[in-house]
């Protein structure tokens, strides 16, 4: 349905009040069509408001869970704190029972130089060189290109078109030409202009059409003639596709996907740094086990040498054979432990990918030792930190938000199509090829304008209804996925907190076992060295007791070294579970430009100098490695034990996140602050409360 009014262009016109009124009417019609969608409601509104209700309900559930945790104190935490007060472990550098800790910094292979590296050195090198981290960092940049792609829908576009028509056809009516039996015409057409899709959904076109026409019709006056027409047309959806909420939804989804990809990058990077941490302490473990196996081999060698020296005197052949058999078995274990060191080094090199670390064939020696300050993580603040900082939780919220937007899009597309159409034009005409004068004439002529509506709707159910139902089901599924993600994170928090407690208690227990086995071996060794009568079966039995005691001591030492590494890994794992592994070290994602000119996303310290590609730790020999101070030897236990792994190269205090709880066991929880931070972090978009 359209209403059209126009006046024919002429060579000269006078301005009249009627022309002014018509121009005002046309301008008002165009403006009305542009703002018509502003007052229209869309199902996208309902979807977004439903997402607000879902968010508030979820946050209310979080509040109830936290309050329930405060009302029912953690009994395990209290019992663990009591046990910590009774147990203590000496520093490994001052504990003679843990003799291998300092020696683990010495070179094992004497065939080349060594490279000393602390855990912090390796993590920094990983951020700069790791190929895997670079793979993770490209994903957010790839996803962000969709944002620019979506914004491109609203970019103005210049267009131009030209055409030449030559017509020569028979005449079926004398009214066409006024006499000639064939109609001959030459026409040159041209059009230039701008097109733009507005955020309200309107298609706006501003164009200038030019033409030159020459034919043999006696009715075509003037002949030839030039025409010019300046036109502005607007097509504004009023139902389906109407409103800024619908038309910017693709841009919103692209931004959500880009943000979710950034969270995925943080998750993958944290996991990769966790693997480097695990590989570092595994290197400590295998180096310690090699030293322990070497001491066991030397102790057995001493027994064999003594048995061989006393062969034929008071040592029977059975004793000599038994000791030699044990020696060969322990030599085999020593060979395997050396191979384990090489494997552990190669594992670190493959994770870090630093060319300087890989090249040169230098032995990697430890710069840190696993000091064991007791940690007593609290379940409630750890869970709060995880819900605030875990990338998985943030991703789940973002994906649910994207599902809500998609559901709103599908609901909008089920509406009938109703478009408002408005066009206003002014034309000019001149005889001959005076195109410039025709253009001047169009600004002195009356206006033509068109107003209309276009309506279309399916009869019965269409594919859009099925699509809308699918999107609603996806939204419900994603809402349940958010809850599953939170439940999984809370489970990991409980396991992580419990693992730190268990690992420390196991460390204390293993230390007691180590002291007992050392004392047992010492007593048996002193009696053997004191010349106990070893003749006959009694000597064989006593040798077996001594060899078994050595094996038990070696097993206790290996178990304690494993407990040391496990405790360090558990502390790092707790930071990963909290989602603060990067935050604790003051690392954030920074965008820059790569050598190839393309953008890149790097992990850099939030304070201080950027990480340099050649800033690698110092090279040292065994003596220097033993004398160098460790980055893991703080003067006193950290004031905030739950903020990060104790004993590592601690970042500056400014990098640490502010604790949600006071240090006191019964300190109140600031619920309002926690919920406010959660809402701010997950940022479900300000557009949710202001859709248009």
Coordinates of N, CA and C in Angstrom, one line a residue, residues 487-629:
X487 N 28.8 -26.3 40.0 CA 28.9 -27.4 40.8 C 30.2 -28.1 40.7
X488 N 30.7 -28.2 39.4 CA 32.0 -28.8 39.1 C 33.1 -28.0 39.8
X489 N 33.0 -26.7 39.6 CA 34.1 -25.9 40.2 C 34.1 -26.0 41.7
X490 N 32.9 -26.0 42.3 CA 32.9 -26.1 43.8 C 33.4 -27.5 44.2
X491 N 33.2 -28.5 43.4 CA 33.7 -29.8 43.7 C 35.3 -29.8 43.6
X492 N 35.8 -29.2 42.6 CA 37.2 -29.0 42.4 C 37.8 -28.2 43.6
X493 N 37.1 -27.2 44.0 CA 37.6 -26.4 45.2 C 37.7 -27.3 46.4
X494 N 36.7 -28.1 46.7 CA 36.7 -29.0 47.8 C 37.9 -30.0 47.7
X495 N 38.0 -30.6 46.6 CA 39.1 -31.5 46.4 C 40.5 -30.8 46.5
X496 N 40.6 -29.6 45.9 CA 41.9 -28.9 46.0 C 42.2 -28.5 47.4
X497 N 41.3 -28.0 48.2 CA 41.5 -27.7 49.6 C 41.9 -28.9 50.4
X498 N 41.1 -30.0 50.1 CA 41.4 -31.2 50.9 C 42.8 -31.8 50.5
X499 N 43.1 -31.7 49.2 CA 44.4 -32.2 48.7 C 45.6 -31.5 49.4
X500 N 45.5 -30.1 49.6 CA 46.5 -29.4 50.2 C 46.7 -29.9 51.7
X501 N 45.6 -30.0 52.4 CA 45.6 -30.5 53.7 C 46.2 -31.9 53.8
X502 N 45.7 -32.8 52.9 CA 46.1 -34.2 53.0 C 47.6 -34.3 52.6
X503 N 48.1 -33.5 51.6 CA 49.5 -33.5 51.2 C 50.4 -33.1 52.3
X504 N 50.0 -32.1 53.1 CA 50.8 -31.6 54.2 C 50.8 -32.6 55.3
X505 N 49.7 -33.2 55.6 CA 49.7 -34.2 56.7 C 50.5 -35.4 56.3
X506 N 50.4 -35.8 55.0 CA 51.2 -36.9 54.5 C 52.7 -36.6 54.6
X507 N 53.0 -35.3 54.3 CA 54.4 -34.9 54.4 C 54.9 -35.0 55.8
X508 N 54.1 -34.6 56.8 CA 54.5 -34.8 58.2 C 54.7 -36.2 58.6
X509 N 53.7 -37.1 58.1 CA 53.8 -38.5 58.4 C 55.0 -39.1 57.8
X510 N 55.3 -38.8 56.5 CA 56.4 -39.3 55.8 C 57.7 -38.9 56.5
X511 N 57.7 -37.7 57.1 CA 59.0 -37.3 57.8 C 59.2 -38.1 59.0
X512 N 58.1 -38.4 59.7 CA 58.3 -39.3 60.9 C 58.8 -40.7 60.5
X513 N 58.2 -41.2 59.4 CA 58.7 -42.5 58.9 C 60.1 -42.5 58.5
X514 N 60.5 -41.4 57.8 CA 61.9 -41.3 57.4 C 62.9 -41.3 58.6
X515 N 62.5 -40.6 59.7 CA 63.4 -40.5 60.8 C 63.5 -41.9 61.5
X516 N 62.4 -42.7 61.5 CA 62.4 -44.0 62.1 C 63.2 -45.0 61.3
X517 N 63.1 -45.0 60.0 CA 63.9 -45.9 59.2 C 65.4 -45.5 59.2
X518 N 65.7 -44.3 59.3 CA 67.1 -43.9 59.4 C 67.7 -44.4 60.7
X519 N 66.9 -44.3 61.8 CA 67.5 -44.8 63.0 C 67.6 -46.3 63.0
X520 N 66.7 -47.0 62.4 CA 66.8 -48.5 62.3 C 68.0 -48.9 61.6
X521 N 68.2 -48.2 60.4 CA 69.4 -48.5 59.6 C 70.7 -48.2 60.3
X522 N 70.7 -47.1 61.0 CA 71.9 -46.7 61.7 C 72.3 -47.7 62.8
X523 N 71.3 -48.3 63.5 CA 71.6 -49.2 64.6 C 72.2 -50.5 64.0
X524 N 71.5 -51.0 62.9 CA 72.0 -52.2 62.3 C 73.3 -52.0 61.6
X525 N 73.6 -50.9 61.0 CA 74.9 -50.6 60.4 C 76.0 -50.6 61.4
X526 N 75.7 -50.0 62.6 CA 76.7 -49.9 63.6 C 77.1 -51.3 64.2
X527 N 76.1 -52.1 64.3 CA 76.4 -53.5 64.8 C 77.1 -54.3 63.8
X528 N 76.8 -54.0 62.5 CA 77.6 -54.7 61.4 C 79.0 -54.2 61.4
X529 N 79.2 -52.9 61.5 CA 80.5 -52.3 61.4 C 81.3 -52.7 62.7
X530 N 80.6 -53.0 63.8 CA 81.3 -53.3 65.0 C 81.8 -54.7 65.1
X531 N 81.7 -55.5 64.0 CA 82.2 -56.8 64.0 C 81.3 -57.9 64.6
X532 N 80.0 -57.7 64.4 CA 79.1 -58.8 64.9 C 79.5 -60.1 64.2
X533 N 79.4 -61.2 65.0 CA 79.7 -62.5 64.4 C 78.8 -62.9 63.3
X534 N 79.3 -62.9 62.1 CA 78.5 -63.2 60.9 C 78.7 -64.6 60.4
X535 N 79.3 -65.5 61.1 CA 79.5 -66.8 60.7 C 78.2 -67.6 60.7
X536 N 78.1 -68.5 59.8 CA 76.9 -69.4 59.8 C 75.6 -68.7 59.3
X537 N 74.5 -69.3 59.6 CA 73.2 -68.8 59.1 C 72.9 -67.4 59.8
X538 N 73.4 -67.2 61.0 CA 73.1 -65.9 61.6 C 73.6 -64.7 60.9
X539 N 74.8 -64.9 60.3 CA 75.4 -63.8 59.5 C 74.5 -63.5 58.2
X540 N 74.0 -64.5 57.6 CA 73.2 -64.3 56.4 C 71.9 -63.6 56.8
X541 N 71.3 -64.1 57.9 CA 70.1 -63.4 58.3 C 70.3 -62.0 58.7
X542 N 71.4 -61.7 59.4 CA 71.7 -60.3 59.8 C 71.9 -59.4 58.5
X543 N 72.6 -60.0 57.5 CA 72.9 -59.2 56.3 C 71.6 -58.9 55.6
X544 N 70.7 -59.9 55.6 CA 69.4 -59.7 55.0 C 68.6 -58.6 55.7
X545 N 68.7 -58.6 57.1 CA 68.1 -57.5 57.9 C 68.7 -56.1 57.5
X546 N 70.0 -56.1 57.4 CA 70.6 -54.8 57.0 C 70.3 -54.3 55.6
X547 N 70.3 -55.3 54.7 CA 69.9 -54.9 53.3 C 68.4 -54.5 53.2
X548 N 67.6 -55.2 54.0 CA 66.2 -54.8 54.0 C 66.0 -53.4 54.7
X549 N 66.8 -53.1 55.7 CA 66.7 -51.8 56.3 C 67.1 -50.7 55.4
X550 N 68.2 -51.0 54.6 CA 68.6 -50.0 53.6 C 67.5 -49.8 52.6
X551 N 66.9 -50.8 52.1 CA 65.8 -50.7 51.2 C 64.6 -49.9 51.8
X552 N 64.3 -50.2 53.0 CA 63.2 -49.4 53.7 C 63.6 -48.0 53.8
X553 N 64.8 -47.7 54.2 CA 65.2 -46.3 54.3 C 65.1 -45.6 52.9
X554 N 65.6 -46.3 51.9 CA 65.5 -45.7 50.5 C 64.1 -45.5 50.1
X555 N 63.2 -46.4 50.5 CA 61.8 -46.2 50.1 C 61.2 -45.1 50.9
X556 N 61.6 -44.9 52.2 CA 61.1 -43.8 53.0 C 61.6 -42.5 52.4
X557 N 62.9 -42.4 52.0 CA 63.4 -41.2 51.4 C 62.7 -40.9 50.1
X558 N 62.5 -41.9 49.3 CA 61.7 -41.7 48.0 C 60.3 -41.2 48.3
X559 N 59.7 -41.8 49.3 CA 58.3 -41.4 49.6 C 58.3 -40.0 50.1
X560 N 59.3 -39.6 50.9 CA 59.3 -38.2 51.4 C 59.5 -37.2 50.3
X561 N 60.4 -37.5 49.4 CA 60.7 -36.6 48.3 C 59.4 -36.5 47.4
X562 N 58.7 -37.6 47.2 CA 57.5 -37.6 46.5 C 56.4 -36.7 47.2
X563 N 56.4 -36.8 48.5 CA 55.5 -36.0 49.3 C 55.8 -34.5 49.2
X564 N 57.1 -34.2 49.2 CA 57.5 -32.8 49.0 C 57.0 -32.3 47.7
X565 N 57.2 -33.0 46.6 CA 56.8 -32.6 45.3 C 55.3 -32.5 45.2
X566 N 54.6 -33.5 45.8 CA 53.1 -33.5 45.8 C 52.6 -32.3 46.5
X567 N 53.2 -31.9 47.6 CA 52.7 -30.8 48.3 C 52.8 -29.5 47.5
X568 N 54.0 -29.3 46.9 CA 54.2 -28.2 46.0 C 53.2 -28.1 44.9
X569 N 52.9 -29.3 44.3 CA 52.0 -29.3 43.2 C 50.6 -29.1 43.7
X570 N 50.3 -29.6 44.9 CA 48.9 -29.3 45.4 C 48.7 -27.8 45.7
X571 N 49.7 -27.1 46.2 CA 49.6 -25.7 46.4 C 49.4 -24.9 45.1
X572 N 50.1 -25.3 44.0 CA 49.9 -24.7 42.7 C 48.6 -25.1 42.2
X573 N 48.2 -26.3 42.4 CA 46.8 -26.7 41.9 C 45.7 -26.0 42.6
X574 N 45.9 -25.6 43.9 CA 44.9 -24.8 44.5 C 44.8 -23.4 43.9
X575 N 45.9 -22.8 43.5 CA 45.8 -21.5 42.8 C 45.1 -21.7 41.4
X576 N 45.3 -22.8 40.7 CA 44.6 -23.0 39.5 C 43.1 -23.2 39.7
X577 N 42.8 -24.0 40.8 CA 41.4 -24.2 41.1 C 40.7 -22.9 41.5
X578 N 41.4 -22.0 42.1 CA 40.8 -20.7 42.5 C 40.7 -19.8 41.3
X579 N 41.4 -20.1 40.2 CA 41.4 -19.3 39.0 C 42.4 -18.1 39.1
X580 N 43.3 -18.1 40.1 CA 44.2 -17.0 40.3 C 45.6 -17.3 40.0
X581 N 45.9 -18.3 39.2 CA 47.3 -18.7 39.0 C 48.0 -17.6 38.2
X582 N 47.4 -17.0 37.3 CA 48.0 -15.8 36.6 C 47.9 -14.6 37.4
X583 N 46.8 -14.4 38.1 CA 46.6 -13.2 38.9 C 47.6 -13.1 40.0
X584 N 47.9 -14.3 40.7 CA 48.8 -14.3 41.8 C 50.2 -13.8 41.4
X585 N 50.6 -14.2 40.1 CA 51.9 -13.8 39.6 C 51.9 -12.4 38.9
X586 N 50.7 -11.7 39.0 CA 50.6 -10.4 38.4 C 50.7 -10.5 36.9
X587 N 50.2 -11.5 36.2 CA 50.3 -11.7 34.8 C 48.9 -11.3 34.2
X588 N 48.9 -10.6 33.1 CA 47.7 -10.3 32.4 C 47.9 -10.4 30.9
X589 N 46.8 -10.5 30.1 CA 46.9 -10.6 28.7 C 47.0 -9.2 28.1
X590 N 48.1 -9.0 27.3 CA 48.3 -7.7 26.7 C 48.4 -7.9 25.2
X591 N 47.8 -7.0 24.4 CA 47.8 -7.1 23.0 C 48.9 -6.3 22.4
X592 N 49.6 -6.8 21.5 CA 50.7 -6.1 20.8 C 50.7 -6.5 19.3
X593 N 51.9 -6.2 18.7 CA 52.0 -6.5 17.3 C 53.2 -7.4 17.2
X594 N 53.0 -8.5 16.4 CA 54.0 -9.5 16.2 C 55.0 -9.1 15.1
X595 N 56.0 -9.8 14.9 CA 57.1 -9.5 14.0 C 56.5 -9.5 12.5
X596 N 55.5 -10.3 12.3 CA 54.9 -10.3 10.9 C 53.8 -9.2 10.7
X597 N 53.7 -8.3 11.7 CA 52.7 -7.2 11.5 C 51.3 -7.5 12.0
X598 N 51.0 -8.8 12.3 CA 49.7 -9.2 12.7 C 49.6 -8.9 14.2
X599 N 48.4 -8.7 14.7 CA 48.2 -8.6 16.2 C 48.5 -9.9 16.9
X600 N 49.0 -9.8 18.1 CA 49.2 -11.0 19.0 C 48.8 -10.7 20.4
X601 N 48.5 -11.7 21.1 CA 48.1 -11.6 22.5 C 49.2 -12.2 23.4
X602 N 49.8 -11.5 24.2 CA 50.8 -12.0 25.1 C 50.4 -11.9 26.5
X603 N 51.0 -12.7 27.3 CA 50.9 -12.7 28.8 C 52.1 -12.0 29.4
X604 N 51.8 -10.8 30.0 CA 52.9 -10.0 30.5 C 52.6 -9.6 32.0
X605 N 53.6 -9.3 32.7 CA 53.4 -8.8 34.1 C 52.6 -7.5 34.1
X606 N 51.7 -7.4 35.0 CA 50.9 -6.1 35.0 C 51.7 -4.9 35.5
X607 N 52.8 -5.2 36.2 CA 53.7 -4.1 36.6 C 55.1 -4.5 36.2
X608 N 56.0 -3.6 36.1 CA 57.4 -3.9 35.7 C 57.6 -3.9 34.2
X609 N 58.8 -4.4 33.9 CA 59.2 -4.4 32.4 C 58.5 -5.6 31.8
X610 N 58.2 -5.5 30.5 CA 57.7 -6.7 29.7 C 58.7 -7.8 29.7
X611 N 58.2 -9.0 29.5 CA 59.1 -10.1 29.4 C 59.9 -10.0 28.1
X612 N 61.2 -10.2 28.2 CA 62.1 -10.2 27.0 C 62.4 -11.6 26.6
X613 N 62.5 -11.8 25.3 CA 62.8 -13.1 24.7 C 64.1 -13.7 25.1
X614 N 65.1 -12.8 25.4 CA 66.4 -13.3 25.7 C 66.7 -13.2 27.2
X615 N 65.7 -12.9 28.0 CA 66.0 -12.7 29.5 C 65.9 -14.1 30.2
X616 N 67.0 -14.9 30.0 CA 67.0 -16.2 30.5 C 67.9 -16.2 31.8
X617 N 67.6 -17.1 32.7 CA 68.4 -17.2 33.9 C 69.9 -17.4 33.7
X618 N 70.7 -17.3 34.7 CA 72.1 -17.4 34.6 C 72.6 -18.8 34.4
X619 N 73.8 -18.9 33.8 CA 74.4 -20.3 33.7 C 75.4 -20.5 34.9
X620 N 75.3 -21.7 35.4 CA 76.1 -21.9 36.6 C 76.7 -23.3 36.6
X621 N 77.8 -23.5 37.3 CA 78.3 -24.9 37.5 C 77.7 -25.4 38.8
X622 N 78.1 -26.6 39.2 CA 77.6 -27.2 40.5 C 77.9 -26.4 41.7
X623 N 79.1 -25.9 41.8 CA 79.4 -25.1 43.0 C 78.6 -23.8 43.1
X624 N 78.5 -23.1 42.0 CA 77.7 -21.9 42.0 C 76.3 -22.2 42.3
X625 N 75.8 -23.3 41.7 CA 74.4 -23.7 41.9 C 74.1 -23.9 43.4
X626 N 75.1 -24.6 44.1 CA 74.9 -24.9 45.5 C 74.9 -23.6 46.3
X627 N 75.8 -22.7 45.9 CA 75.9 -21.5 46.7 C 74.9 -20.4 46.4
X628 N 74.2 -20.5 45.3 CA 73.3 -19.4 44.9 C 72.1 -19.5 45.8
X629 N 71.6 -18.3 46.3 CA 70.4 -18.3 47.1 C 69.2 -18.7 46.3

